[in-house]
mmCIF file of C-alpha atoms in Angstrom:
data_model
loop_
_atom_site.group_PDB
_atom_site.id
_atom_site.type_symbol
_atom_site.label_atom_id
_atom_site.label_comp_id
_atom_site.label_asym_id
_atom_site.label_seq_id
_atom_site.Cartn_x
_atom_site.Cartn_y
_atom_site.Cartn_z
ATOM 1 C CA UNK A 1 208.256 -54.394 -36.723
ATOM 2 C CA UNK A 2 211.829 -55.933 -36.506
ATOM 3 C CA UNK A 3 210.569 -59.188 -37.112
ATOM 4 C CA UNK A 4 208.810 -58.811 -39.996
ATOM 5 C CA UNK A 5 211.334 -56.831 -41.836
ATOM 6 C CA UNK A 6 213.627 -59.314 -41.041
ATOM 7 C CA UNK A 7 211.494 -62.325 -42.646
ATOM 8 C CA UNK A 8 210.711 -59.652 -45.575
ATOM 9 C CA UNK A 9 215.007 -59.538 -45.796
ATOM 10 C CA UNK A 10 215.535 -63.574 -45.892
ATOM 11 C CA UNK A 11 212.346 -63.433 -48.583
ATOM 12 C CA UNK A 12 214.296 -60.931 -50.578
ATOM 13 C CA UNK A 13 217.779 -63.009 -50.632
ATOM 14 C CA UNK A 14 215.782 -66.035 -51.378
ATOM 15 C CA UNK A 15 214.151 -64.597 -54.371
ATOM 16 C CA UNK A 16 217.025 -63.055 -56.210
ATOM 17 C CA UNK A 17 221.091 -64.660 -56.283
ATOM 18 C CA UNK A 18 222.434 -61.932 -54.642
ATOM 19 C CA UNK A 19 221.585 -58.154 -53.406
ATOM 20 C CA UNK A 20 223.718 -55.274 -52.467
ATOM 21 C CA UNK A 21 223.165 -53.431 -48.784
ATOM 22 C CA UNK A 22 222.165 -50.243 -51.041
ATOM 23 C CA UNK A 23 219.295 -52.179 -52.569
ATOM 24 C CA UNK A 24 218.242 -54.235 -49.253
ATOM 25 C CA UNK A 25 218.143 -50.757 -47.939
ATOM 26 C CA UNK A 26 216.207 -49.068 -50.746
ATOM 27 C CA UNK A 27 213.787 -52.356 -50.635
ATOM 28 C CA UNK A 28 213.206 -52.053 -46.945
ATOM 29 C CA UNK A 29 213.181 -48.372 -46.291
ATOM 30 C CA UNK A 30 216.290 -48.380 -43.425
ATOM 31 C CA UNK A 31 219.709 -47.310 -43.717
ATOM 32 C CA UNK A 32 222.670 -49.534 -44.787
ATOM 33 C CA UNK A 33 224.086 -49.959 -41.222
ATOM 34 C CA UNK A 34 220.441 -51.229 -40.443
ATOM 35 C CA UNK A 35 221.016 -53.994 -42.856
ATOM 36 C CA UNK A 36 224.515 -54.506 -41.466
ATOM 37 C CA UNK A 37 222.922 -55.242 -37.978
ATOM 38 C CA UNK A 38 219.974 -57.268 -39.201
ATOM 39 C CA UNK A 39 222.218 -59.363 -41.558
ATOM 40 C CA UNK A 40 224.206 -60.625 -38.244
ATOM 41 C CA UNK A 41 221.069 -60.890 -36.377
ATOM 42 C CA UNK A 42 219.748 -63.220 -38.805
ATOM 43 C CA UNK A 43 223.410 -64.920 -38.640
ATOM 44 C CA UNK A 44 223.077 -65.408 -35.102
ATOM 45 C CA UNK A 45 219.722 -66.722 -35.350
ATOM 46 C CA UNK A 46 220.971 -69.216 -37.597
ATOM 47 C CA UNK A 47 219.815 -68.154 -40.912
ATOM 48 C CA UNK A 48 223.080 -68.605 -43.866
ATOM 49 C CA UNK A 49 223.350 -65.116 -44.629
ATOM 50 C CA UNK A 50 226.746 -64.241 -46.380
ATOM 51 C CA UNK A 51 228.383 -60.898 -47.038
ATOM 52 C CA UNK A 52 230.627 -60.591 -50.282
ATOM 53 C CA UNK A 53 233.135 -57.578 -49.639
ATOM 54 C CA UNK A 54 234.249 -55.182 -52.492
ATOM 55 C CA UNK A 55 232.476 -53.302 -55.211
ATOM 56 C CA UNK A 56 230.328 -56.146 -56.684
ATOM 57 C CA UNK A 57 229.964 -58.075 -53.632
ATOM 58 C CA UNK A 58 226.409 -58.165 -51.598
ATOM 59 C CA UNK A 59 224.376 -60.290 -49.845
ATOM 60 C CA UNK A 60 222.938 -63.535 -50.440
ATOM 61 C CA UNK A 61 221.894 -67.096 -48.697
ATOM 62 C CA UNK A 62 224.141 -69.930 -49.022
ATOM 63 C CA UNK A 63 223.746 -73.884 -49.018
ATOM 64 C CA UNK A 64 220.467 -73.797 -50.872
ATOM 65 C CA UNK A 65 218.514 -72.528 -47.701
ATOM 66 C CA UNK A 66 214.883 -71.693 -47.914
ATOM 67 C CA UNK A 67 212.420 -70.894 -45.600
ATOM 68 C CA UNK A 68 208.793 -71.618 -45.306
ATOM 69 C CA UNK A 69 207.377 -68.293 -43.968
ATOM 70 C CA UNK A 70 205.484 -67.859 -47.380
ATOM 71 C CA UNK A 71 202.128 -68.565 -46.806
ATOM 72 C CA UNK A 72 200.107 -65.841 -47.505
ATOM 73 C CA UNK A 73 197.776 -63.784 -44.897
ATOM 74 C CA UNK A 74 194.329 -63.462 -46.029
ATOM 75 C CA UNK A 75 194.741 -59.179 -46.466
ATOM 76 C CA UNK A 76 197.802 -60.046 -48.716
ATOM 77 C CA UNK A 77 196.044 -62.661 -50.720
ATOM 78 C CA UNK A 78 193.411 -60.517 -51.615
ATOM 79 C CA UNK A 79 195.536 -58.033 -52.609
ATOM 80 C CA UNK A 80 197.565 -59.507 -54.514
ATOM 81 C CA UNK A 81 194.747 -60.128 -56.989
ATOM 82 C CA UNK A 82 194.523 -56.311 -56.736
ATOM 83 C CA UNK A 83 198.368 -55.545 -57.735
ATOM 84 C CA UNK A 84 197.527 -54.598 -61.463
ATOM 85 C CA UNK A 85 196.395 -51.271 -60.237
ATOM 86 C CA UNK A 86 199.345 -49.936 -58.401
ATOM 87 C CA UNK A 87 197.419 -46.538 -57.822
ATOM 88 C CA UNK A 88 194.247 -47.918 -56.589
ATOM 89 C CA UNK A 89 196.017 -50.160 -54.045
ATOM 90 C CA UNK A 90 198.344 -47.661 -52.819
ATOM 91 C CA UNK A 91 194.789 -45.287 -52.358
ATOM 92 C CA UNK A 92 193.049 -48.221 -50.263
ATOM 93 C CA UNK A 93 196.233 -48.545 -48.124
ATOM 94 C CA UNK A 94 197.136 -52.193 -49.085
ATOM 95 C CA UNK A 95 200.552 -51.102 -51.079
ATOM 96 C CA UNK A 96 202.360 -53.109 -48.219
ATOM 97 C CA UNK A 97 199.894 -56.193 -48.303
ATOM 98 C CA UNK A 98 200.278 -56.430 -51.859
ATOM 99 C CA UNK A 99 204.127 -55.665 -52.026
ATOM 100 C CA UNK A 100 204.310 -58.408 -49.445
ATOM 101 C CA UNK A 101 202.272 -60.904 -51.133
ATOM 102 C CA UNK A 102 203.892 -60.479 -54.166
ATOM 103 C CA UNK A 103 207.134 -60.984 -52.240
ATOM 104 C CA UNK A 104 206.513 -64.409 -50.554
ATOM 105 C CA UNK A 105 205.004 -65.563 -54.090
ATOM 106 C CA UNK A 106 208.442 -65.549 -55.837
ATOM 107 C CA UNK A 107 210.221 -66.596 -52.853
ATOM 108 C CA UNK A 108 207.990 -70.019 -53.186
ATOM 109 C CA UNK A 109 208.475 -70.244 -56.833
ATOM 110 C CA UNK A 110 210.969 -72.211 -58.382
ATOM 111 C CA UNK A 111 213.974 -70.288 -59.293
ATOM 112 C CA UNK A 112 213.875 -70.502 -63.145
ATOM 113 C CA UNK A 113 210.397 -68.646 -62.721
ATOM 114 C CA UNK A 114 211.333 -66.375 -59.648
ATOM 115 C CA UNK A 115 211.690 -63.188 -62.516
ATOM 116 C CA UNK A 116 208.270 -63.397 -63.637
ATOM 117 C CA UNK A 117 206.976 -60.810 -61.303
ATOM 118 C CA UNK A 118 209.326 -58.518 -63.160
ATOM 119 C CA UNK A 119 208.734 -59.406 -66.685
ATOM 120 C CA UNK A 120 205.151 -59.259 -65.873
ATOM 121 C CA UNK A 121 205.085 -55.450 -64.673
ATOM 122 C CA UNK A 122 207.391 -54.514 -67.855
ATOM 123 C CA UNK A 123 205.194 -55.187 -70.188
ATOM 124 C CA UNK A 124 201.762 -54.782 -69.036
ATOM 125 C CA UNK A 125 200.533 -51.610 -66.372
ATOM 126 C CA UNK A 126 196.948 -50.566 -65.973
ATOM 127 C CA UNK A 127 196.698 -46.750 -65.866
ATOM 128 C CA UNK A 128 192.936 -46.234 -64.189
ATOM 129 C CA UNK A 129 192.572 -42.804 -64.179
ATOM 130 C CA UNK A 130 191.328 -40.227 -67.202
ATOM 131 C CA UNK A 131 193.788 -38.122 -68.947
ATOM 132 C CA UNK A 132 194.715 -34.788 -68.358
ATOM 133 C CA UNK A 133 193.078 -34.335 -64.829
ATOM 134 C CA UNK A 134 194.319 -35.519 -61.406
ATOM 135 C CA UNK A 135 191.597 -36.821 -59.010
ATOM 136 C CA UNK A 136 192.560 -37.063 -55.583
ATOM 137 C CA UNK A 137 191.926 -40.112 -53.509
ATOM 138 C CA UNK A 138 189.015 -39.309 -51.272
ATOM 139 C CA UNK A 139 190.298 -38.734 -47.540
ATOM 140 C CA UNK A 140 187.451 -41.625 -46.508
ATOM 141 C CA UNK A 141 188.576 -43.870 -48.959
ATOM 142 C CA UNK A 142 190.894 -46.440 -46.757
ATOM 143 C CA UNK A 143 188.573 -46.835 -43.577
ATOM 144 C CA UNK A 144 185.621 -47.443 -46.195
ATOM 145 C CA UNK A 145 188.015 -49.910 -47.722
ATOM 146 C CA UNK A 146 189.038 -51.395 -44.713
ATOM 147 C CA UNK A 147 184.756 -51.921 -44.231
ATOM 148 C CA UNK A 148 184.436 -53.674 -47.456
ATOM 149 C CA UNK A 149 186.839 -56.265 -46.355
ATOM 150 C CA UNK A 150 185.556 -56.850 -43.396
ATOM 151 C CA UNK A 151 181.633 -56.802 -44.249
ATOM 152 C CA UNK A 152 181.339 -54.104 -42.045
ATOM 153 C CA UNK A 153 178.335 -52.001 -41.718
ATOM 154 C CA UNK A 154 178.966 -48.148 -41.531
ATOM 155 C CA UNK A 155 177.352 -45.110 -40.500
ATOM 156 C CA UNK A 156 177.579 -42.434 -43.560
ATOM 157 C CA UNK A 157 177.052 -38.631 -43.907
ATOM 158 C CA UNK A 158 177.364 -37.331 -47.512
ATOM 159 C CA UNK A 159 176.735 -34.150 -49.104
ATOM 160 C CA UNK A 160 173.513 -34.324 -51.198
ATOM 161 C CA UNK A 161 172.693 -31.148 -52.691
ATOM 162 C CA UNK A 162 173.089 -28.126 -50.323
ATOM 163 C CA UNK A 163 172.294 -30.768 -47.326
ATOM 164 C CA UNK A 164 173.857 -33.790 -45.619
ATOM 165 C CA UNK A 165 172.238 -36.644 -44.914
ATOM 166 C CA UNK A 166 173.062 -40.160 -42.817
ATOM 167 C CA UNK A 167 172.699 -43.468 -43.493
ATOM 168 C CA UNK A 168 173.354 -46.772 -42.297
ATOM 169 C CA UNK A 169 175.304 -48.685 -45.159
ATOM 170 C CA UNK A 170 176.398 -52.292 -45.652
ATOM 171 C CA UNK A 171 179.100 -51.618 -48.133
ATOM 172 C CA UNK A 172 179.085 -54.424 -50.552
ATOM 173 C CA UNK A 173 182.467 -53.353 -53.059
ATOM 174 C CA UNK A 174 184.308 -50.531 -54.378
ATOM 175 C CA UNK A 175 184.392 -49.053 -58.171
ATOM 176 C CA UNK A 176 187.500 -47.022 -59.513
ATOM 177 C CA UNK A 177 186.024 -45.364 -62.390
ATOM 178 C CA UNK A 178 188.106 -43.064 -64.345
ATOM 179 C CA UNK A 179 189.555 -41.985 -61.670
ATOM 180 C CA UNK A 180 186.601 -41.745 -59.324
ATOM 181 C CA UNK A 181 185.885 -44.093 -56.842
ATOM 182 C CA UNK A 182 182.359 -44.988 -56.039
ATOM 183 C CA UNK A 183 180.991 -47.135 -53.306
ATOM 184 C CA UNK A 184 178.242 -49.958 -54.264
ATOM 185 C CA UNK A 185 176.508 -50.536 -50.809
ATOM 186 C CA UNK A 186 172.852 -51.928 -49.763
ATOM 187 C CA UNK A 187 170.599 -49.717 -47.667
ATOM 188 C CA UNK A 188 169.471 -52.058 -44.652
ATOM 189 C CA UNK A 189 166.036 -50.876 -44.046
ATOM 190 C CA UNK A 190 165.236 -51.466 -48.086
ATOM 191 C CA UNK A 191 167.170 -53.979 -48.950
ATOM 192 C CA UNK A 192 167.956 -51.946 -52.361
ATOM 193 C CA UNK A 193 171.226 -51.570 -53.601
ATOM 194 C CA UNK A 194 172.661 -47.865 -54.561
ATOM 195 C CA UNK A 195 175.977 -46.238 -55.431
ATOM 196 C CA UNK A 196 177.574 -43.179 -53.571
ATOM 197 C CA UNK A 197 180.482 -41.273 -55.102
ATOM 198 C CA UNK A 198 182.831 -41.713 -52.065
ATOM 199 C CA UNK A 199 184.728 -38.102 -52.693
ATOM 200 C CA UNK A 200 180.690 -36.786 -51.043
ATOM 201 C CA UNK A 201 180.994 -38.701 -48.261
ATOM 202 C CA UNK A 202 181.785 -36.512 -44.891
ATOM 203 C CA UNK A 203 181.911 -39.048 -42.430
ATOM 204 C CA UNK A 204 182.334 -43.040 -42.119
ATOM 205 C CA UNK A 205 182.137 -45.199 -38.458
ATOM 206 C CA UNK A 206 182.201 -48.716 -38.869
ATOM 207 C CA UNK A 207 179.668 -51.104 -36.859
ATOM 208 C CA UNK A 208 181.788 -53.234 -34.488
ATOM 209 C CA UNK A 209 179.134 -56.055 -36.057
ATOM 210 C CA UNK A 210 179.520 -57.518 -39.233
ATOM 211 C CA UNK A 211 176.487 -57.921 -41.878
ATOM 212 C CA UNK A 212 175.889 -60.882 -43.877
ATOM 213 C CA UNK A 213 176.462 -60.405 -47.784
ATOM 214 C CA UNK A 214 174.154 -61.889 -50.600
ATOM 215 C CA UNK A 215 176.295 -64.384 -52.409
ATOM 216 C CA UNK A 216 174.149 -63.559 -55.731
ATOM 217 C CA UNK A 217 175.387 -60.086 -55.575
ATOM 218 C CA UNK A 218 177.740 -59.664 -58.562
ATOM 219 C CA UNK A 219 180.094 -56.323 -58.127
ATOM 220 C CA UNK A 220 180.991 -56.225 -62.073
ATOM 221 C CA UNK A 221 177.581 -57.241 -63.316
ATOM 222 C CA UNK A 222 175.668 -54.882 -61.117
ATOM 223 C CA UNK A 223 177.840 -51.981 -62.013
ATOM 224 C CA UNK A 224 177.633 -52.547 -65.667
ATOM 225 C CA UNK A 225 174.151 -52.239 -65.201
ATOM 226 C CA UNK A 226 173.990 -49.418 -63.332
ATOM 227 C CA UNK A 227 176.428 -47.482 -65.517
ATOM 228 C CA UNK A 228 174.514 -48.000 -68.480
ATOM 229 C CA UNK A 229 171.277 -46.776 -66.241
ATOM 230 C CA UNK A 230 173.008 -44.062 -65.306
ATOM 231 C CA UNK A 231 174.409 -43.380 -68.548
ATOM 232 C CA UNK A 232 170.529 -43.445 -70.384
ATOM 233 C CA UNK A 233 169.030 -41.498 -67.086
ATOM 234 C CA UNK A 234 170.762 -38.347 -67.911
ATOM 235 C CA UNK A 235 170.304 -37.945 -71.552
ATOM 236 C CA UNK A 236 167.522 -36.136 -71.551
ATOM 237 C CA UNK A 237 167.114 -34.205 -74.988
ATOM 238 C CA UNK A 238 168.293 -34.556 -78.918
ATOM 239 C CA UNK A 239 169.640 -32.382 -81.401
ATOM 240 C CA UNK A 240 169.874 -33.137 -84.790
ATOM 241 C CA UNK A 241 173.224 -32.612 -86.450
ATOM 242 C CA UNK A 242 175.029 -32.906 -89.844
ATOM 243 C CA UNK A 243 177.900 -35.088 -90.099
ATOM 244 C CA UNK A 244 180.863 -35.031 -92.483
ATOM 245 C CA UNK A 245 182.824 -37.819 -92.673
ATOM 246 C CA UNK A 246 185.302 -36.323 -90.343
ATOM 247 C CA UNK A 247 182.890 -35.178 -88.318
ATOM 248 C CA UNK A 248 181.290 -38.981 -87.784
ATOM 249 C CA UNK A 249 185.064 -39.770 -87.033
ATOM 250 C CA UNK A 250 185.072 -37.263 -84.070
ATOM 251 C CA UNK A 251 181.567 -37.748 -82.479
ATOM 252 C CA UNK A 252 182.535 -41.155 -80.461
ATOM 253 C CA UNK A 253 185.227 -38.814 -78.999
ATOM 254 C CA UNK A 254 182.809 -35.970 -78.123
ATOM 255 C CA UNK A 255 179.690 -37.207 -76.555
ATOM 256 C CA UNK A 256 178.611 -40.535 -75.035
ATOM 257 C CA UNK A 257 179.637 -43.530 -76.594
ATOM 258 C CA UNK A 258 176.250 -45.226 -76.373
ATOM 259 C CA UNK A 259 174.523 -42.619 -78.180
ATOM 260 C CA UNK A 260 176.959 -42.149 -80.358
ATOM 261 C CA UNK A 261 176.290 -45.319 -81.407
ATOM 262 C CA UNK A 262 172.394 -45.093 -81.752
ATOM 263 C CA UNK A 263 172.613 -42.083 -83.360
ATOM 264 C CA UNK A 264 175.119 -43.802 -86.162
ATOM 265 C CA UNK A 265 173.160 -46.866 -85.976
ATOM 266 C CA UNK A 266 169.609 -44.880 -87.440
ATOM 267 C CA UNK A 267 172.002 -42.437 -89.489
ATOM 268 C CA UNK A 268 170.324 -40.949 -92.929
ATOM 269 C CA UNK A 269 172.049 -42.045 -96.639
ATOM 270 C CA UNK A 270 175.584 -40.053 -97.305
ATOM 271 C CA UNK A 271 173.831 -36.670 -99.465
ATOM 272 C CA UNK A 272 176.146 -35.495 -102.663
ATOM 273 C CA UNK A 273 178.675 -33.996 -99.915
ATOM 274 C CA UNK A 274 179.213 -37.300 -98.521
ATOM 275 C CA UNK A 275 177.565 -35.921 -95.234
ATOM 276 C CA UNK A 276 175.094 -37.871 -93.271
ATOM 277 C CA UNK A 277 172.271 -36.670 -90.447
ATOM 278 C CA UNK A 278 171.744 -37.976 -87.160
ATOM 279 C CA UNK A 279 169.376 -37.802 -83.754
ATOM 280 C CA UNK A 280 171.788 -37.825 -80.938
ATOM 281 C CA UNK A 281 170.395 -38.005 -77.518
ATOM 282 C CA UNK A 282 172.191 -35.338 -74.859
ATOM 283 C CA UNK A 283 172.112 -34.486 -71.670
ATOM 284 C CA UNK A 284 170.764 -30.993 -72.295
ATOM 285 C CA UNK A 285 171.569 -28.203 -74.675
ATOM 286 C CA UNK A 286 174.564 -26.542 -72.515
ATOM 287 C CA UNK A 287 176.266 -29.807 -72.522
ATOM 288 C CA UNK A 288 175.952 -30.306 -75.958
ATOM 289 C CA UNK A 289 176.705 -26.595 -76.785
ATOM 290 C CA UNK A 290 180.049 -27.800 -74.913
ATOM 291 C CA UNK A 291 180.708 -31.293 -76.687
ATOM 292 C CA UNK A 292 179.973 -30.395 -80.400
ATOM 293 C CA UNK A 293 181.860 -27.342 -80.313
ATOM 294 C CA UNK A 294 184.668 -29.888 -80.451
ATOM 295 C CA UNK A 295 183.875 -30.999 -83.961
ATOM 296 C CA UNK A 296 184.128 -27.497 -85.365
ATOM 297 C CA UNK A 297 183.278 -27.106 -89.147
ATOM 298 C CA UNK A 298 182.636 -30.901 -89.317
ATOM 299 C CA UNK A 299 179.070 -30.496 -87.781
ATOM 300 C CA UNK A 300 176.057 -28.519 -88.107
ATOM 301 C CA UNK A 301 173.012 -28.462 -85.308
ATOM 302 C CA UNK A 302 170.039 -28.618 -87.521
ATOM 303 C CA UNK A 303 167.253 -28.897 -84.363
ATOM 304 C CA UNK A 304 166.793 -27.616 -82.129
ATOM 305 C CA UNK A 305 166.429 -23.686 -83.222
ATOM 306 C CA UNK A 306 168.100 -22.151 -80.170
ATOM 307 C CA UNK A 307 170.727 -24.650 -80.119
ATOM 308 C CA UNK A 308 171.332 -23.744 -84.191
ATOM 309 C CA UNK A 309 171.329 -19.538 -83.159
ATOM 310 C CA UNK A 310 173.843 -20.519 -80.412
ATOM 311 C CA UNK A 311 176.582 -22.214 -82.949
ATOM 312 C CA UNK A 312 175.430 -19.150 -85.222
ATOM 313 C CA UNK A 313 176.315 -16.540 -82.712
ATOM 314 C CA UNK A 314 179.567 -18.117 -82.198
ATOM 315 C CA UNK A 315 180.528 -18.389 -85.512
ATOM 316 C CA UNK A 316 180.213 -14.898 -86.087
ATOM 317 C CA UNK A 317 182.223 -14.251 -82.911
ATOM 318 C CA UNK A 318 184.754 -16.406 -84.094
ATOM 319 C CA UNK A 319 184.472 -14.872 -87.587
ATOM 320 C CA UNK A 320 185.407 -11.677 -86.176
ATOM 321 C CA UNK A 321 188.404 -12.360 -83.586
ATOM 322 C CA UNK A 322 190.550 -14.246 -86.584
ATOM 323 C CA UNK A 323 189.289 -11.325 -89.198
#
């Protein structure tokens, strides 16, 4: 542990001119008189570390000294390409690998380019998750992680229904979607590939053996495709609407975007009113109940009838609690 924080220390003083024991602290999670003692251990090991005393004084390497401890280990090279999503890494458990590979990058770059890394995370963050919920990581989440790197096969429970069931996985990749995380994975015995939301899962043991992946399989590609599956699968009835032109602005922000889009795409003439009907496909009348409520006096559910008398019954409600 000593050892590496101390190569993490020289990789910090070779990056940047100069650093203060407060920030070598803050950087390294120790206290101050920590650094004191590791600073003269690296001294005595022969490594030019030099204290400046007073109020802007710090630490830093002197006589152009560099080291070569920056190759990268293979968990911190893959994460690294992971470090644009600070919140997935830091669920997976590979905050350290990544902080670490990012580290030992700028030590090895020249030092005109050493604050890249910083201008970089300044101006561009990804922010996975949906607004105004918080998802917790799944509790499962790093060991299944730690499986997917490893091409390990794993032994799954999950809640399906009001049962559990088990199954012997070979967990191909991981999805963050909107804040969910999913699990792409082939089923042995089949050979099919499926997707698990991981927040069902109950129970994960790895396989001491590893399997061996398809090289055709494409993560990205096969979720897209399975999204928009998905996506279709579950819209299951229509309701004809009309649309003002407010109300055509809203719909994308109400219902699914890909039937939004058919529905707009085989969308009647403008009448006098400037309003315009539509098919949309749903997932069933409560749902939509749900999402066009959200568009207010901008829509009206012409089909089907007991969707219409719904809206009706709530407008009078409405009516009556503002009267």
């Amino acid at each position: 542990m000593r050892a590496a924080r101390l190569i993490k220390m020289v990789l910090l003083l070779q990056a940047r001119p100069s650093m203060t024991a407060a920030e070598l602290a803050g950087e390294l999670e120790v206290s101050e008189r920590t650094i004191t003692r590791d600073a003269q251990a690296l001294s005595e090991a022969g490594v030019p570390v030099y204290a400046d005393r007073g109020r802007a004084g710090g630490y830093r390497l002197i006589g152009g000294y560099r080291t070569r401890l920056t190759g990268l280990g293979r968990s911190e090279a893959e994460a690294l390409f992971l470090s644009g999503v600070p919140g997935a890494l830091r669920e997976m458990g590979l905050e350290d690998a990544a902080s670490a590979a990012r580290l030992k990058v700028s030590a090895a770059l020249m030092p005109s380019l050493r604050d890249a890394s910083q201008n970089a995370s300044q101006r561009f963050h990804l922010d996975a998750p949906g607004w105004f919920k918080e998802t917790p990581a799944p509790e499962l989440l790093p060991p299944l992680a730690d499986a997917v790197w490893d091409d390990r096969r794993v032994t799954a429970r999950y809640r399906r229904q009001d049962t559990e069931v088990e199954r012997v996985l070979e967990p191909y990749g991981l999805v963050l979607k909107a804040g969910v995380w999913y699990l792409c994975a082939r089923v042995p015995d089949t050979g099919s590939f499926r997707v698990y939301r991981i927040d069902r899962f109950t129970a994960i043991t790895a396989d001491e053996d590893r399997f061996v992946r398809d090289e055709e399989f494409d993560l990205p590609g096969f979720w897209e495709e399975r999204a928009a599956q998905f996506a279709r699968a579950i819209l299951h009835s229509e309701v004809v609407l009309r649309l003002s032109e407010q109300g055509v602005r809203q719909l994308p922000y109400a219902t699914d975007s890909a039937s939004t889009r058919e529905a707009m795409e085989t969308a009647s003439e403008p009448d006098e009113q400037g309003w315009v009907t539509v098919t949309l496909a749903v997932e069933n009348e409560t749902v939509a109940y749900t999402q066009l409520m959200s568009l207010g006096p901008e829509a009206e559910v012409l089909e089907p009838a007991t969707l219409r008398e719904r809206f009706k019954e709530a407008a009078h409600r409405m009516a009556d609690r503002y009267r």
